[in-house]
Amino acid sequence: MNTETSDQATVAQDKPAAVATAARPSGQRWPRLWGPRMWKLLALAVALTLYRFWVVKHSGISLFFDESQYWDWSRHLSWGYFSKPPLIAGLVGLSTSLFGSSVLGVKALSILVYPLTAVAMVGLARALWPTSSGVRTGMVAGALFLTTPMVGLLGLVASTDGPLMLCWTLAAWALWRAQVTNRLGLWVLCGAVVGVGIMDKYTMAAFGLTAVWALWGVHGPKRGLLRVGPWAALVVAAVVVSPNVWWNAQHGFPTLHHTAELTAQSGRHGGLLPMITFALGQILMLGPVTVVAALWLLKQAANLSNASIPPSQWAASSQMMPPSQWRPSSPVLPPSQLNMPGARDAASGDGRPQAIRTSAYYLASMSSYRFLWALSIPLLLVALAQAFYADAHVNWAAPAMIGLIMLVASRLSQPLVPLAAPRPNKWLAVVLISNLVLTSLVLHAKDFGGDNLPSKYDILVRMRGWQEAFDQLAPVMEEPTIAGLPVLADKRLLLSQTAYHWRRFNPKVLAWNPKNLQTNHYELTQSLSNKVGQDMVLVTDEADPKAILQRFAIVREMKSVVVPTGTDRNLALHVFFLRGFLGYDEKSYLEQSGAATPSSDE
């Protein structure tokens, strides 16, 4: 049996030939998503999700302080917050309403976002390479994504990264389909998804760089800006984001200012070394073996570049032309006369016949790969520049991993060869297993290293000890003279952790803010007012916070706890009862107490 007949036979297995022909021409059929491979991907997703639930439940960790702050926000839903748009607060609020306010309840929906992203990557792969092999490439990409150290670590916390990567993937799918079909509905969908992504994290705005390239770089019925679709997408995205813009306008644009300061004036200094460190961090997020495998397979592909695929391999394939995937800009030769990319025609400007340059194979093999690079390179370059200028956290370019993972998957399972063609399955197995082993070593470092493990090797150390410490301090809040008093702290970390771990007392938390700063959510919305006479409870990590204690008439230390979280790290908390606030300064006290009022004799 020749290769063309074999390919047609493979596709015909989906439906009986007579039924497929009667229902729709075989050349107008999208390859199916559901099948044994999809069930394998879902089984992997379920297994890893259950494992992450188990880690959260049995590792003894509590919430990271950002998570406790998101939980606190979720109790007072708004269209914006000091450091983030509102989507993460809404997601945490929905999660706790479904699963309760336990540590796992707060994290649950955020953990479940990652399997959804893996499935979305399968849909993106089918759009880019509309073949059964392309769908399998998407399955491999989804498995890679779920096993990367990036997801293994970020997948344990409620953060903006999970929803951001899901929106990035869905926006990429919508943008590709919108460009190759120019359907208004797809442009509107793309704008809506981008808007939702921006409502999660402003990093989503960088997707605009990809979109601008796609308007000209991806083949379609029309290109550029002189059409309704791209402008409709822009308007829809603006409408979705407008409530957050309005909230910022009402509050002096704190989120925009915070994002700008974080980007341009990081507390850490940039330079060449931070930039290199950031780049190495991206390799670790993908997995070192993943990068080695991709480079090796890319080298092999380059060595075999002169070996052409038989002309009939895809020319008459019933997988290659789903409806409206591409509209050729000029007449295309009959399938039997199509040569594959690699043929040369001296009359053609780029060395390829016009039929080649408008064939489904050429468009899928060239535009799709360039599109994936365009999904990754702009954001990576921005993040590298940020790292050089003022340093950058390793997760700031997390969405760029979507395109890179898809590119690696296209080497591990090529999308434009027959399903029966040999693939580097050993490399795939090694990559998946190495990623899982690396992630497990990081997450279970304390289990493997025991009590002698230095804290710097325990990535979960900052989530340890909080529940134990606040449980030991809880009896203080039950005393009659203290019950119901607001809780004061001078750090966002302490305010958010107090609000969460003492949630059964439902305390009002107040930020100590003598300089009337607005550097975090609590200083913006819950600062201690400069009104003398107030009583409260102070939670602090300092044994003698003189700057605070000296501004109260009566001070009584209630309780202190020290919880070991590692061989060289302890969590120390102290609780004070404070009576009779004297104001932030002497002038405030004198003015409000009446002592500064001139006598009638003067």
Tab-separated table of N, CA, C and O in Angstrom, residues 23-109:
chain	number	residue	atom	x	y	z
A	23	ALA	N	-22.155	12.689	4.299
A	23	ALA	CA	-22.401	13.790	5.230
A	23	ALA	C	-21.659	15.053	4.830
A	23	ALA	O	-22.198	16.144	4.881
A	24	ARG	N	-20.390	14.893	4.438
A	24	ARG	CA	-19.570	16.053	4.122
A	24	ARG	C	-18.347	15.569	3.352
A	24	ARG	O	-17.800	14.521	3.673
A	25	PRO	N	-17.884	16.301	2.393
A	25	PRO	CA	-16.672	15.889	1.696
A	25	PRO	C	-15.532	15.694	2.689
A	25	PRO	O	-15.371	16.473	3.634
A	26	SER	N	-14.758	14.625	2.465
A	26	SER	CA	-13.714	14.279	3.428
A	26	SER	C	-12.708	15.401	3.615
A	26	SER	O	-12.089	15.520	4.656
A	27	GLY	N	-12.523	16.235	2.623
A	27	GLY	CA	-11.586	17.345	2.741
A	27	GLY	C	-12.113	18.484	3.587
A	27	GLY	O	-11.432	19.470	3.775
A	28	GLN	N	-13.354	18.384	4.102
A	28	GLN	CA	-13.951	19.453	4.895
A	28	GLN	C	-14.167	19.001	6.334
A	28	GLN	O	-15.086	19.452	6.988
A	29	ARG	N	-13.314	18.155	6.847
A	29	ARG	CA	-13.532	17.566	8.165
A	29	ARG	C	-12.386	17.891	9.112
A	29	ARG	O	-11.231	17.662	8.792
A	30	TRP	N	-12.728	18.452	10.264
A	30	TRP	CA	-11.722	18.652	11.298
A	30	TRP	C	-11.370	17.294	11.896
A	30	TRP	O	-12.234	16.474	12.146
A	31	PRO	N	-10.085	17.040	12.172
A	31	PRO	CA	-9.728	15.800	12.880
A	31	PRO	C	-10.314	15.816	14.279
A	31	PRO	O	-10.378	16.870	14.926
A	32	ARG	N	-10.757	14.677	14.738
A	32	ARG	CA	-11.455	14.627	16.021
A	32	ARG	C	-10.489	14.795	17.192
A	32	ARG	O	-9.320	14.399	17.126
A	33	LEU	N	-10.992	15.382	18.262
A	33	LEU	CA	-10.197	15.588	19.465
A	33	LEU	C	-10.266	14.391	20.399
A	33	LEU	O	-9.276	14.000	21.009
A	34	TRP	N	-11.456	13.825	20.521
A	34	TRP	CA	-11.648	12.793	21.539
A	34	TRP	C	-11.229	11.440	21.003
A	34	TRP	O	-11.501	11.085	19.871
A	35	GLY	N	-10.561	10.698	21.847
A	35	GLY	CA	-10.068	9.387	21.494
A	35	GLY	C	-9.186	8.878	22.616
A	35	GLY	O	-9.060	9.511	23.678
A	36	PRO	N	-8.532	7.749	22.417
A	36	PRO	CA	-7.699	7.169	23.474
A	36	PRO	C	-6.616	8.124	23.978
A	36	PRO	O	-6.318	8.152	25.175
A	37	ARG	N	-6.030	8.899	23.066
A	37	ARG	CA	-4.957	9.797	23.498
A	37	ARG	C	-5.475	10.915	24.404
A	37	ARG	O	-4.797	11.311	25.351
A	38	MET	N	-6.647	11.430	24.097
A	38	MET	CA	-7.212	12.460	24.958
A	38	MET	C	-7.524	11.896	26.344
A	38	MET	O	-7.288	12.553	27.363
A	39	TRP	N	-8.016	10.655	26.389
A	39	TRP	CA	-8.298	10.057	27.697
A	39	TRP	C	-7.010	9.854	28.483
A	39	TRP	O	-6.986	9.978	29.709
A	40	LYS	N	-5.914	9.526	27.783
A	40	LYS	CA	-4.627	9.394	28.471
A	40	LYS	C	-4.181	10.745	29.043
A	40	LYS	O	-3.670	10.816	30.171
A	41	LEU	N	-4.363	11.817	28.263
A	41	LEU	CA	-4.007	13.137	28.755
A	41	LEU	C	-4.853	13.511	29.966
A	41	LEU	O	-4.339	14.033	30.965
A	42	LEU	N	-6.131	13.247	29.901
A	42	LEU	CA	-7.012	13.559	31.028
A	42	LEU	C	-6.656	12.720	32.251
A	42	LEU	O	-6.725	13.211	33.387
A	43	ALA	N	-6.277	11.461	32.024
A	43	ALA	CA	-5.871	10.613	33.149
A	43	ALA	C	-4.627	11.182	33.815
A	43	ALA	O	-4.519	11.216	35.054
A	44	LEU	N	-3.664	11.644	32.999
A	44	LEU	CA	-2.468	12.276	33.556
A	44	LEU	C	-2.829	13.533	34.330
A	44	LEU	O	-2.308	13.782	35.426
A	45	ALA	N	-3.749	14.339	33.773
A	45	ALA	CA	-4.164	15.575	34.443
A	45	ALA	C	-4.824	15.277	35.783
A	45	ALA	O	-4.549	15.944	36.791
A	46	VAL	N	-5.684	14.273	35.822
A	46	VAL	CA	-6.363	13.909	37.070
A	46	VAL	C	-5.350	13.416	38.100
A	46	VAL	O	-5.391	13.803	39.276
A	47	ALA	N	-4.413	12.562	37.663
A	47	ALA	CA	-3.423	12.019	38.591
A	47	ALA	C	-2.561	13.125	39.192
A	47	ALA	O	-2.334	13.154	40.413
A	48	LEU	N	-2.093	14.048	38.355
A	48	LEU	CA	-1.236	15.120	38.853
A	48	LEU	C	-2.016	16.098	39.729
A	48	LEU	O	-1.487	16.630	40.714
A	49	THR	N	-3.285	16.336	39.377
A	49	THR	CA	-4.107	17.237	40.199
A	49	THR	C	-4.350	16.640	41.577
A	49	THR	O	-4.249	17.334	42.600
A	50	LEU	N	-4.667	15.343	41.628
A	50	LEU	CA	-4.870	14.677	42.917
A	50	LEU	C	-3.579	14.679	43.727
A	50	LEU	O	-3.601	14.864	44.953
A	51	TYR	N	-2.465	14.493	43.050
A	51	TYR	CA	-1.175	14.540	43.735
A	51	TYR	C	-0.938	15.932	44.347
A	51	TYR	O	-0.488	16.048	45.503
A	52	ARG	N	-1.256	16.988	43.594
A	52	ARG	CA	-1.053	18.343	44.114
A	52	ARG	C	-2.005	18.635	45.270
A	52	ARG	O	-1.626	19.314	46.238
A	53	PHE	N	-3.225	18.139	45.193
A	53	PHE	CA	-4.129	18.258	46.336
A	53	PHE	C	-3.521	17.579	47.562
A	53	PHE	O	-3.580	18.108	48.677
A	54	TRP	N	-2.947	16.402	47.345
A	54	TRP	CA	-2.348	15.651	48.454
A	54	TRP	C	-1.177	16.417	49.048
A	54	TRP	O	-1.019	16.475	50.278
A	55	VAL	N	-0.329	17.001	48.208
A	55	VAL	CA	0.818	17.769	48.697
A	55	VAL	C	0.346	18.925	49.562
A	55	VAL	O	0.876	19.166	50.656
A	56	VAL	N	-0.673	19.642	49.092
A	56	VAL	CA	-1.199	20.777	49.869
A	56	VAL	C	-1.743	20.296	51.212
A	56	VAL	O	-1.524	20.928	52.255
A	57	LYS	N	-2.414	19.159	51.190
A	57	LYS	CA	-3.092	18.666	52.396
A	57	LYS	C	-2.118	18.097	53.417
A	57	LYS	O	-2.300	18.254	54.631
A	58	HIS	N	-1.058	17.438	52.957
A	58	HIS	CA	-0.215	16.663	53.865
A	58	HIS	C	1.197	17.209	54.037
A	58	HIS	O	1.988	16.614	54.768
A	59	SER	N	1.522	18.319	53.397
A	59	SER	CA	2.881	18.856	53.526
A	59	SER	C	3.029	19.811	54.702
A	59	SER	O	4.138	20.265	54.992
A	60	GLY	N	1.922	20.153	55.348
A	60	GLY	CA	1.987	21.058	56.488
A	60	GLY	C	2.105	22.521	56.111
A	60	GLY	O	2.422	23.364	56.964
A	61	ILE	N	1.831	22.869	54.856
A	61	ILE	CA	1.950	24.262	54.439
A	61	ILE	C	0.636	24.994	54.658
A	61	ILE	O	-0.440	24.388	54.703
A	62	SER	N	0.731	26.291	54.788
A	62	SER	CA	-0.444	27.154	54.851
A	62	SER	C	-0.478	27.970	53.561
A	62	SER	O	0.014	27.533	52.532
A	63	LEU	N	-1.030	29.156	53.628
A	63	LEU	CA	-1.096	30.026	52.463
A	63	LEU	C	0.143	30.905	52.375
A	63	LEU	O	0.654	31.387	53.387
A	64	PHE	N	0.619	31.099	51.162
A	64	PHE	CA	1.607	32.139	50.916
A	64	PHE	C	0.923	33.481	51.172
A	64	PHE	O	-0.297	33.605	51.040
A	65	PHE	N	1.699	34.501	51.549
A	65	PHE	CA	1.016	35.727	51.998
A	65	PHE	C	0.225	36.391	50.874
A	65	PHE	O	-0.782	37.055	51.135
A	66	ASP	N	0.638	36.234	49.618
A	66	ASP	CA	-0.182	36.744	48.521
A	66	ASP	C	-1.526	36.034	48.467
A	66	ASP	O	-2.571	36.653	48.203
A	67	GLU	N	-1.515	34.721	48.733
A	67	GLU	CA	-2.767	33.966	48.722
A	67	GLU	C	-3.695	34.422	49.838
A	67	GLU	O	-4.917	34.550	49.637
A	68	SER	N	-3.144	34.637	51.023
A	68	SER	CA	-3.998	35.094	52.126
A	68	SER	C	-4.565	36.476	51.824
A	68	SER	O	-5.700	36.792	52.209
A	69	GLN	N	-3.796	37.302	51.119
A	69	GLN	CA	-4.317	38.606	50.728
A	69	GLN	C	-5.435	38.458	49.704
A	69	GLN	O	-6.455	39.139	49.796
A	70	TYR	N	-5.274	37.554	48.716
A	70	TYR	CA	-6.334	37.316	47.746
A	70	TYR	C	-7.592	36.819	48.445
A	70	TYR	O	-8.712	37.194	48.074
A	71	TRP	N	-7.400	35.970	49.452
A	71	TRP	CA	-8.564	35.490	50.215
A	71	TRP	C	-9.250	36.665	50.915
A	71	TRP	O	-10.493	36.749	50.919
A	72	ASP	N	-8.469	37.544	51.498
A	72	ASP	CA	-9.049	38.704	52.177
A	72	ASP	C	-9.785	39.591	51.175
A	72	ASP	O	-10.883	40.097	51.456
A	73	TRP	N	-9.202	39.777	49.991
A	73	TRP	CA	-9.886	40.549	48.952
A	73	TRP	C	-11.216	39.895	48.574
A	73	TRP	O	-12.197	40.592	48.308
A	74	SER	N	-11.216	38.572	48.505
A	74	SER	CA	-12.415	37.864	48.019
A	74	SER	C	-13.615	38.075	48.920
A	74	SER	O	-14.760	37.849	48.510
A	75	ARG	N	-13.372	38.508	50.161
A	75	ARG	CA	-14.493	38.794	51.065
A	75	ARG	C	-15.109	40.158	50.795
A	75	ARG	O	-16.202	40.458	51.296
A	76	HIS	N	-14.405	40.976	50.028
A	76	HIS	CA	-14.883	42.321	49.703
A	76	HIS	C	-14.635	42.546	48.211
A	76	HIS	O	-13.739	43.322	47.831
A	77	LEU	N	-15.432	41.890	47.391
A	77	LEU	CA	-15.195	41.922	45.946
A	77	LEU	C	-15.341	43.339	45.404
A	77	LEU	O	-16.241	44.084	45.776
A	78	SER	N	-14.417	43.675	44.529
A	78	SER	CA	-14.401	45.000	43.924
A	78	SER	C	-13.893	44.854	42.499
A	78	SER	O	-13.470	43.773	42.078
A	79	TRP	N	-13.922	45.941	41.740
A	79	TRP	CA	-13.432	45.909	40.357
A	79	TRP	C	-11.931	46.123	40.274
A	79	TRP	O	-11.370	46.176	39.183
A	80	GLY	N	-11.280	46.251	41.413
A	80	GLY	CA	-9.836	46.416	41.398
A	80	GLY	C	-9.283	46.414	42.808
A	80	GLY	O	-10.018	46.608	43.791
A	81	TYR	N	-7.979	46.178	42.880
A	81	TYR	CA	-7.265	46.203	44.157
A	81	TYR	C	-5.928	46.886	43.922
A	81	TYR	O	-5.536	47.151	42.796
A	82	PHE	N	-5.221	47.145	44.999
A	82	PHE	CA	-4.014	47.958	44.880
A	82	PHE	C	-3.017	47.368	43.885
A	82	PHE	O	-2.505	48.066	43.018
A	83	SER	N	-2.728	46.074	43.992
A	83	SER	CA	-1.646	45.490	43.203
A	83	SER	C	-2.108	44.590	42.070
A	83	SER	O	-1.289	44.165	41.262
A	84	LYS	N	-3.403	44.299	41.983
A	84	LYS	CA	-3.878	43.369	40.967
A	84	LYS	C	-5.271	43.780	40.493
A	84	LYS	O	-6.057	44.374	41.252
A	85	PRO	N	-5.603	43.416	39.251
A	85	PRO	CA	-6.998	43.505	38.818
A	85	PRO	C	-7.842	42.481	39.576
A	85	PRO	O	-7.309	41.675	40.347
A	86	PRO	N	-9.144	42.441	39.347
A	86	PRO	CA	-10.027	41.714	40.267
A	86	PRO	C	-10.206	40.223	40.030
A	86	PRO	O	-10.790	39.542	40.870
A	87	LEU	N	-9.757	39.655	38.917
A	87	LEU	CA	-10.142	38.285	38.604
A	87	LEU	C	-9.664	37.278	39.645
A	87	LEU	O	-10.406	36.355	40.004
A	88	ILE	N	-8.453	37.430	40.161
A	88	ILE	CA	-7.934	36.451	41.117
A	88	ILE	C	-8.767	36.448	42.391
A	88	ILE	O	-9.019	35.386	42.982
A	89	ALA	N	-9.232	37.620	42.825
A	89	ALA	CA	-10.084	37.671	44.018
A	89	ALA	C	-11.415	36.964	43.755
A	89	ALA	O	-11.925	36.234	44.614
A	90	GLY	N	-11.967	37.167	42.565
A	90	GLY	CA	-13.206	36.481	42.224
A	90	GLY	C	-13.024	34.977	42.145
A	90	GLY	O	-13.897	34.208	42.575
A	91	LEU	N	-11.878	34.525	41.600
A	91	LEU	CA	-11.615	33.082	41.503
A	91	LEU	C	-11.476	32.462	42.884
A	91	LEU	O	-12.033	31.378	43.150
A	92	VAL	N	-10.758	33.126	43.778
A	92	VAL	CA	-10.600	32.615	45.139
A	92	VAL	C	-11.944	32.634	45.866
A	92	VAL	O	-12.278	31.695	46.601
A	93	GLY	N	-12.725	33.686	45.641
A	93	GLY	CA	-14.042	33.746	46.263
A	93	GLY	C	-14.936	32.608	45.806
A	93	GLY	O	-15.644	31.990	46.616
A	94	LEU	N	-14.918	32.306	44.505
A	94	LEU	CA	-15.711	31.185	43.997
A	94	LEU	C	-15.194	29.862	44.551
A	94	LEU	O	-15.975	28.973	44.916
A	95	SER	N	-13.868	29.741	44.659
A	95	SER	CA	-13.283	28.514	45.174
A	95	SER	C	-13.690	28.266	46.619
A	95	SER	O	-14.079	27.149	46.989
A	96	THR	N	-13.633	29.300	47.449
A	96	THR	CA	-13.995	29.121	48.856
A	96	THR	C	-15.495	28.901	49.028
A	96	THR	O	-15.916	28.203	49.946
A	97	SER	N	-16.303	29.473	48.155
A	97	SER	CA	-17.743	29.231	48.247
A	97	SER	C	-18.100	27.794	47.889
A	97	SER	O	-19.092	27.246	48.376
A	98	LEU	N	-17.258	27.175	47.046
A	98	LEU	CA	-17.503	25.787	46.644
A	98	LEU	C	-16.841	24.789	47.579
A	98	LEU	O	-17.414	23.725	47.869
A	99	PHE	N	-15.630	25.109	48.052
A	99	PHE	CA	-14.836	24.123	48.783
A	99	PHE	C	-14.482	24.553	50.200
A	99	PHE	O	-13.763	23.835	50.890
A	100	GLY	N	-14.978	25.695	50.651
A	100	GLY	CA	-14.668	26.149	51.993
A	100	GLY	C	-13.397	26.972	52.048
A	100	GLY	O	-12.668	27.118	51.071
A	101	SER	N	-13.097	27.516	53.234
A	101	SER	CA	-11.966	28.441	53.398
A	101	SER	C	-10.707	27.771	53.930
A	101	SER	O	-9.793	28.455	54.403
A	102	SER	N	-10.649	26.459	53.871
A	102	SER	CA	-9.420	25.780	54.252
A	102	SER	C	-8.316	26.135	53.258
A	102	SER	O	-8.572	26.742	52.209
A	103	VAL	N	-7.096	25.726	53.554
A	103	VAL	CA	-5.978	26.003	52.650
A	103	VAL	C	-6.250	25.404	51.279
A	103	VAL	O	-6.062	26.065	50.244
A	104	LEU	N	-6.727	24.176	51.266
A	104	LEU	CA	-7.034	23.529	49.990
A	104	LEU	C	-8.227	24.190	49.309
A	104	LEU	O	-8.257	24.313	48.078
A	105	GLY	N	-9.196	24.645	50.081
A	105	GLY	CA	-10.360	25.319	49.505
A	105	GLY	C	-9.984	26.604	48.790
A	105	GLY	O	-10.530	26.925	47.729
A	106	VAL	N	-9.034	27.353	49.361
A	106	VAL	CA	-8.577	28.582	48.729
A	106	VAL	C	-7.849	28.295	47.414
A	106	VAL	O	-7.996	29.006	46.417
A	107	LYS	N	-7.078	27.214	47.389
A	107	LYS	CA	-6.237	26.904	46.245
A	107	LYS	C	-6.942	26.095	45.162
A	107	LYS	O	-6.458	26.040	44.018
A	108	ALA	N	-8.062	25.456	45.469
A	108	ALA	CA	-8.621	24.394	44.621
A	108	ALA	C	-8.843	24.822	43.172
A	108	ALA	O	-8.344	24.181	42.237
A	109	LEU	N	-9.599	25.880	42.936
A	109	LEU	CA	-9.901	26.268	41.555
A	109	LEU	C	-8.648	26.723	40.816
A	109	LEU	O	-8.526	26.492	39.610
